[in-house]
Coordinates of C-alpha atoms (C1' of nucleotides) in Angstrom, one line a residue:
Chain A
M1 CA -53.7 -68.0 -41.8
V2 CA -51.5 -65.2 -43.1
V3 CA -49.7 -65.8 -46.3
V4 CA -46.2 -64.5 -46.5
D5 CA -43.9 -64.3 -49.4
T6 CA -41.1 -66.2 -47.8
V7 CA -37.7 -64.7 -48.4
W8 CA -35.2 -66.6 -46.3
L9 CA -31.9 -65.1 -45.1
T10 CA -28.8 -65.5 -47.1
E11 CA -26.0 -67.6 -45.6
R12 CA -24.1 -64.4 -44.6
E13 CA -27.2 -62.8 -43.1
H14 CA -28.0 -65.9 -41.2
R15 CA -24.5 -66.2 -39.7
A16 CA -24.4 -62.5 -38.8
W17 CA -27.8 -62.7 -37.2
R18 CA -26.9 -65.7 -35.1
S19 CA -23.7 -64.1 -33.9
F20 CA -25.5 -60.9 -33.2
V21 CA -28.2 -62.6 -31.2
R22 CA -25.7 -64.6 -29.2
L23 CA -23.6 -61.5 -28.6
Q24 CA -26.6 -59.7 -27.2
A25 CA -27.4 -62.5 -24.8
E26 CA -23.8 -62.8 -23.6
L27 CA -23.4 -59.1 -23.0
R28 CA -26.7 -58.7 -21.3
S29 CA -26.2 -61.6 -18.8
R30 CA -22.5 -60.8 -18.1
I31 CA -23.1 -57.1 -17.5
A32 CA -26.1 -57.7 -15.4
R33 CA -24.4 -60.3 -13.3
E34 CA -21.3 -58.2 -12.7
L35 CA -23.3 -55.1 -11.9
Q36 CA -25.4 -57.0 -9.4
R37 CA -22.4 -58.7 -7.8
A38 CA -20.3 -55.6 -7.5
T39 CA -23.0 -53.0 -6.6
G40 CA -26.3 -54.7 -6.0
L41 CA -27.9 -52.8 -8.8
S42 CA -29.7 -54.2 -11.8
G43 CA -29.2 -52.8 -15.3
S44 CA -32.5 -51.1 -15.1
D45 CA -31.6 -49.5 -11.8
Y46 CA -28.4 -48.2 -13.4
E47 CA -30.2 -46.7 -16.3
V48 CA -32.6 -44.8 -14.2
L49 CA -29.9 -43.6 -11.8
V50 CA -27.7 -42.3 -14.6
L51 CA -30.6 -40.3 -16.0
L52 CA -31.6 -38.8 -12.6
S53 CA -28.0 -38.0 -11.6
E54 CA -27.6 -36.0 -14.8
A55 CA -30.9 -34.2 -14.6
E56 CA -31.5 -30.7 -13.3
G57 CA -32.0 -30.9 -9.5
R58 CA -31.6 -34.7 -9.8
R59 CA -35.3 -35.0 -10.5
M60 CA -37.4 -35.8 -13.5
R61 CA -41.0 -36.4 -14.4
A62 CA -41.7 -40.1 -14.7
F63 CA -42.8 -39.8 -18.3
E64 CA -39.5 -38.2 -19.2
I65 CA -37.7 -41.2 -17.8
G66 CA -40.0 -43.3 -19.9
A67 CA -39.2 -41.4 -23.0
Q68 CA -35.4 -41.6 -22.4
T69 CA -35.4 -45.3 -21.7
G70 CA -38.1 -46.3 -24.1
W71 CA -39.8 -48.3 -21.4
E72 CA -43.6 -48.9 -21.2
K73 CA -45.3 -46.9 -18.5
S74 CA -46.3 -49.9 -16.5
R75 CA -42.8 -51.3 -16.5
L76 CA -41.5 -47.9 -15.4
S77 CA -44.1 -47.6 -12.6
H78 CA -43.3 -51.1 -11.3
H79 CA -39.6 -50.4 -11.4
L80 CA -39.8 -47.1 -9.6
T81 CA -41.9 -48.7 -6.9
R82 CA -39.1 -51.3 -6.3
M83 CA -36.4 -48.6 -6.4
E84 CA -38.4 -46.5 -4.0
Q85 CA -38.7 -49.4 -1.6
R86 CA -35.0 -49.7 -1.6
G87 CA -34.5 -46.0 -0.9
L88 CA -32.8 -45.2 -4.3
V89 CA -35.5 -42.7 -5.4
E90 CA -38.5 -40.8 -4.0
R91 CA -41.8 -40.0 -5.5
Q92 CA -43.0 -36.4 -4.9
P93 CA -46.5 -36.0 -6.3
C94 CA -47.4 -32.5 -7.6
E95 CA -50.0 -30.6 -5.7
H96 CA -53.1 -29.7 -7.7
D97 CA -52.5 -32.4 -10.2
T98 CA -52.1 -36.0 -9.1
R99 CA -51.5 -37.2 -12.6
Y100 CA -47.9 -36.1 -12.4
A101 CA -45.2 -37.3 -10.1
D102 CA -41.6 -36.0 -9.7
I103 CA -39.0 -38.8 -9.3
V104 CA -36.2 -37.5 -7.1
L105 CA -32.8 -39.1 -6.6
T106 CA -32.1 -39.8 -2.9
A107 CA -28.7 -39.3 -1.2
R108 CA -28.5 -43.1 -1.2
G109 CA -29.3 -43.3 -4.9
H110 CA -26.7 -40.7 -5.6
T111 CA -24.0 -42.6 -3.7
A112 CA -25.0 -45.8 -5.5
I113 CA -24.6 -44.4 -9.0
V114 CA -21.3 -42.6 -8.2
E115 CA -19.8 -45.8 -6.9
A116 CA -21.2 -48.0 -9.6
A117 CA -20.5 -45.9 -12.7
P118 CA -16.7 -46.3 -12.9
L119 CA -16.9 -50.0 -12.2
H120 CA -19.6 -50.5 -14.9
V121 CA -17.7 -48.5 -17.5
A122 CA -14.5 -50.4 -16.7
H123 CA -16.3 -53.7 -17.2
V124 CA -17.9 -52.6 -20.5
R125 CA -14.5 -51.6 -21.7
A126 CA -12.9 -54.9 -20.6
I127 CA -15.5 -57.2 -22.2
F128 CA -16.4 -55.2 -25.2
F129 CA -14.3 -52.3 -26.4
D130 CA -10.9 -53.9 -25.6
A131 CA -11.7 -56.4 -28.3
L132 CA -12.5 -53.9 -31.0
S133 CA -10.6 -51.5 -33.3
A134 CA -11.7 -47.9 -33.7
E135 CA -12.9 -48.8 -37.2
Q136 CA -15.0 -51.6 -35.8
V137 CA -16.5 -49.3 -33.2
D138 CA -17.5 -46.8 -35.9
A139 CA -18.9 -49.6 -38.1
L140 CA -21.0 -50.8 -35.2
G141 CA -22.3 -47.4 -34.4
D142 CA -23.2 -46.9 -38.0
V143 CA -25.1 -50.1 -38.2
A144 CA -27.0 -49.4 -35.0
D145 CA -27.9 -45.9 -36.0
T146 CA -29.0 -47.0 -39.5
V147 CA -31.4 -49.6 -38.1
L148 CA -32.7 -47.3 -35.4
E149 CA -33.5 -44.7 -38.1
H150 CA -35.2 -47.4 -40.1
L151 CA -37.3 -48.5 -37.1
E152 CA -38.4 -45.0 -36.4
K153 CA -40.0 -44.8 -39.8
H154 CA -41.8 -48.1 -39.3
S155 CA -45.0 -47.6 -37.4
D156 CA -44.3 -48.6 -33.8
Chain B
M1 CA -14.1 -50.7 -1.7
V2 CA -12.5 -51.7 -5.0
V3 CA -10.2 -49.2 -6.6
V4 CA -10.5 -49.0 -10.3
D5 CA -8.2 -47.2 -12.7
T6 CA -11.1 -45.3 -14.3
V7 CA -10.8 -45.0 -18.0
W8 CA -14.0 -43.5 -19.4
L9 CA -15.2 -44.2 -22.9
T10 CA -14.3 -41.9 -25.8
E11 CA -17.0 -39.8 -27.3
R12 CA -17.3 -42.2 -30.2
E13 CA -17.3 -45.2 -28.0
H14 CA -20.0 -43.7 -25.8
R15 CA -22.2 -42.8 -28.8
A16 CA -21.7 -46.2 -30.3
W17 CA -22.5 -48.0 -27.0
R18 CA -25.7 -46.0 -26.4
S19 CA -26.9 -46.7 -29.9
F20 CA -26.0 -50.3 -29.6
V21 CA -27.8 -50.7 -26.3
R22 CA -30.9 -48.9 -27.6
L23 CA -30.9 -51.1 -30.7
Q24 CA -30.8 -54.3 -28.6
A25 CA -33.8 -53.1 -26.6
E26 CA -35.8 -52.1 -29.6
L27 CA -35.2 -55.3 -31.5
R28 CA -35.8 -57.5 -28.5
S29 CA -39.1 -55.9 -27.7
R30 CA -40.4 -55.6 -31.2
I31 CA -39.5 -59.1 -32.2
A32 CA -40.9 -60.6 -29.0
R33 CA -44.1 -58.7 -29.4
E34 CA -44.7 -59.6 -33.0
L35 CA -43.9 -63.2 -32.4
Q36 CA -46.3 -63.4 -29.5
R37 CA -49.0 -61.6 -31.4
A38 CA -48.7 -63.7 -34.6
T39 CA -48.0 -67.1 -33.2
G40 CA -48.4 -67.1 -29.4
L41 CA -44.8 -68.1 -29.0
S42 CA -42.1 -66.3 -26.9
G43 CA -38.6 -65.8 -28.3
S44 CA -37.4 -68.5 -25.9
D45 CA -40.1 -70.9 -27.2
Y46 CA -38.9 -70.2 -30.7
E47 CA -35.3 -70.9 -29.9
V48 CA -36.0 -74.3 -28.3
L49 CA -38.5 -75.3 -31.1
V50 CA -35.9 -74.5 -33.8
L51 CA -33.3 -76.6 -32.2
L52 CA -35.6 -79.6 -31.6
S53 CA -37.0 -79.4 -35.2
E54 CA -33.5 -79.6 -36.6
A55 CA -32.4 -82.4 -34.3
E56 CA -32.1 -86.1 -35.1
G57 CA -35.5 -87.7 -34.3
R58 CA -36.7 -84.2 -33.1
R59 CA -35.3 -85.0 -29.7
M60 CA -32.4 -83.7 -27.6
R61 CA -31.0 -84.1 -24.1
A62 CA -31.9 -81.1 -22.0
F63 CA -28.2 -80.2 -21.4
E64 CA -27.6 -80.1 -25.2
I65 CA -30.4 -77.5 -25.5
G66 CA -28.7 -75.7 -22.6
A67 CA -25.3 -75.8 -24.4
Q68 CA -26.8 -74.5 -27.7
T69 CA -28.8 -71.7 -26.2
G70 CA -26.3 -70.8 -23.5
W71 CA -29.1 -70.8 -20.8
E72 CA -28.6 -71.7 -17.2
K73 CA -30.0 -75.1 -16.2
S74 CA -32.6 -73.7 -13.9
R75 CA -33.9 -71.4 -16.6
L76 CA -34.0 -74.2 -19.1
S77 CA -35.8 -76.5 -16.7
H78 CA -38.5 -73.9 -15.8
H79 CA -39.0 -73.1 -19.5
L80 CA -39.3 -76.7 -20.5
T81 CA -41.9 -77.1 -17.8
R82 CA -44.0 -74.3 -19.2
M83 CA -43.6 -75.6 -22.8
E84 CA -44.6 -79.1 -21.7
Q85 CA -47.7 -77.7 -20.0
R86 CA -48.7 -76.1 -23.3
G87 CA -48.1 -79.3 -25.2
L88 CA -45.1 -78.1 -27.3
V89 CA -42.6 -80.6 -26.0
E90 CA -42.6 -83.8 -24.0
R91 CA -40.1 -85.0 -21.3
Q92 CA -39.2 -88.7 -21.7
P93 CA -37.0 -89.8 -18.8
C94 CA -34.4 -92.5 -19.5
E95 CA -34.9 -95.8 -17.8
H96 CA -32.1 -96.8 -15.3
D97 CA -30.9 -93.2 -15.0
T98 CA -33.3 -90.5 -13.9
R99 CA -30.6 -87.9 -14.2
Y100 CA -31.2 -87.6 -17.9
A101 CA -34.3 -86.6 -19.8
D102 CA -35.0 -86.6 -23.5
I103 CA -36.9 -83.6 -24.7
V104 CA -39.1 -84.5 -27.6
L105 CA -40.9 -82.2 -30.0
T106 CA -44.6 -83.0 -30.1
A107 CA -46.8 -82.8 -33.2
R108 CA -48.2 -79.6 -31.9
G109 CA -44.8 -78.2 -31.3
H110 CA -43.7 -79.1 -34.8
T111 CA -46.8 -77.4 -36.3
A112 CA -46.1 -74.3 -34.3
I113 CA -42.5 -73.9 -35.5
V114 CA -43.3 -74.7 -39.1
E115 CA -45.9 -71.9 -39.1
A116 CA -43.9 -69.5 -37.1
A117 CA -40.6 -69.7 -38.8
P118 CA -41.4 -67.9 -42.1
L119 CA -43.3 -65.2 -40.3
H120 CA -40.4 -64.6 -37.9
V121 CA -37.8 -64.5 -40.7
A122 CA -39.9 -62.1 -42.7
H123 CA -40.2 -59.8 -39.7
V124 CA -36.5 -59.9 -39.0
R125 CA -35.8 -59.0 -42.6
A126 CA -38.3 -56.2 -42.6
I127 CA -37.1 -54.5 -39.4
F128 CA -33.4 -55.3 -39.6
F129 CA -31.9 -56.5 -42.9
D130 CA -33.9 -54.3 -45.2
A131 CA -32.1 -51.3 -43.6
L132 CA -28.6 -52.6 -44.1
S133 CA -26.2 -53.0 -47.1
A134 CA -24.2 -56.2 -47.6
E135 CA -21.1 -54.4 -46.3
Q136 CA -22.9 -53.4 -43.1
V137 CA -24.1 -56.9 -42.5
D138 CA -20.6 -58.2 -42.9
A139 CA -19.2 -55.5 -40.6
L140 CA -21.8 -56.4 -37.9
G141 CA -21.0 -60.1 -38.2
D142 CA -17.3 -59.3 -37.9
V143 CA -17.8 -57.2 -34.8
A144 CA -20.1 -59.8 -33.1
D145 CA -17.6 -62.7 -33.8
T146 CA -14.7 -60.6 -32.6
V147 CA -16.3 -59.8 -29.3
L148 CA -17.6 -63.4 -28.8
E149 CA -14.1 -64.7 -29.4
H150 CA -12.8 -62.2 -26.9
L151 CA -15.4 -63.3 -24.4
E152 CA -14.6 -67.0 -24.7
K153 CA -11.0 -66.2 -23.6
H154 CA -12.3 -64.3 -20.6
S155 CA -13.0 -66.7 -17.8
D156 CA -16.8 -67.1 -17.9
Chain C
dT1 C1' -17.5 -85.4 -5.3
dA2 C1' -19.3 -83.9 -9.8
dA3 C1' -22.8 -83.8 -13.5
dG4 C1' -27.6 -83.5 -15.0
dA5 C1' -31.7 -81.8 -13.5
dT6 C1' -35.5 -79.8 -10.5
dT7 C1' -37.6 -76.7 -7.1
dG8 C1' -39.0 -72.4 -4.5
dA9 C1' -38.4 -67.7 -3.7
dA10 C1' -37.6 -63.2 -5.2
dG11 C1' -36.8 -59.7 -8.8
dT12 C1' -38.2 -58.4 -13.5
dG13 C1' -41.3 -57.3 -17.7
dT14 C1' -45.8 -57.3 -20.3
dC15 C1' -50.6 -57.0 -20.9
dA16 C1' -55.1 -55.4 -19.9
dA17 C1' -57.9 -52.8 -16.9
dT18 C1' -58.3 -48.8 -14.2
dC19 C1' -58.0 -44.1 -12.1
dT20 C1' -57.6 -39.0 -12.3
dT21 C1' -57.2 -34.8 -14.5
dC22 C1' -57.0 -32.0 -18.6
Chain D
dG1 C1' -61.6 -38.8 -25.1
dA2 C1' -56.4 -38.4 -24.3
dA3 C1' -52.4 -38.3 -21.3
dG4 C1' -49.8 -39.6 -17.1
dA5 C1' -49.7 -43.0 -13.9
dT6 C1' -50.9 -47.2 -11.1
dT7 C1' -52.4 -51.9 -10.2
dG8 C1' -53.0 -57.1 -10.5
dA9 C1' -52.2 -61.1 -12.9
dC10 C1' -49.2 -63.8 -15.2
dA11 C1' -44.9 -65.0 -17.7
dC12 C1' -39.9 -65.0 -17.5
dT13 C1' -35.1 -65.1 -15.2
dT14 C1' -31.7 -65.7 -11.6
dC15 C1' -30.0 -67.5 -7.4
dA16 C1' -29.4 -70.8 -3.9
dA17 C1' -30.6 -75.2 -2.3
dT18 C1' -31.7 -79.8 -3.3
dC19 C1' -32.0 -84.5 -5.4
dT20 C1' -30.2 -88.6 -7.9
dT21 C1' -26.8 -91.3 -9.9
dA22 C1' -22.2 -92.1 -11.8

DNA sequence: TAAGATTGAAGTGTCAATCTTC
DNA sequence: GAAGATTGACACTTCAATCTTA
């Protein structure tokens, strides 16, 4: 049994945390549902397609995608398999070194992201940014960056 | 094909959104992993156990749990089944009306949440609140509440 | 018919083990 | 051994269909 010097949250912290957690859940489910409904893509599909569509030659090494998204390698591999089965991306193994695989955006994948992006951005604006002032947006960005920096220092 | 008046995000909005999305992913995975490692509970287990442990008689109707968590009924049902199989909760069907079921916290479930709560709170403090000033916490709570209010107005 | 709840199927994410090449 | 990647098993989430009772 680990002994912890229990320091509970203050009333303000507790309220902020509950609101923040609830906000995450609401945004995640609404955005995923709308994206799925309008385009047939999942949020994960969307992330990968954006990265590939912006990459040189519309291709990346799998581990680069992993680094950009922060996903574990098994999750990435599983997801690329599913996207490949739906014709959104293609795996092109390197000759002479089977450890590496290039992930290439297909024409179908390109069409999908070109059609999905404006819908997705409009939705994010409608449910999120339309509610916030410029100051609130800046404050949120500041909080997010502050915590992310803090997390980088913490051993993974 | 739906035509959308495309309004992209400003540079600031885009940066804030990317940081915010990344923050959500980092927090979610770290908290889930640590909770699992230290207590064997998932984040969803934790949510349900907290609600039940604070409820009158340590029991609630399933749909009340659904309302508090915001989960869909099928997700809730599946999750309660898994928790029941692990002995954390018990289903007690009402007599005369099989539509309703009381979900009751077991002794084992109670022990689990009592042991997990201080560890979880300490972890949330360490990875999140330790990085933020009181002003930043308030700003975050303000942003979250603002967007949540906005979302309530939007048709679900 | 509507509300509370369950079920099965399919998509998604995590963990541990494995494989190949450097 | 370490890095890039895959696989299989299992847990989780969503969707659609179903069941029961008011």
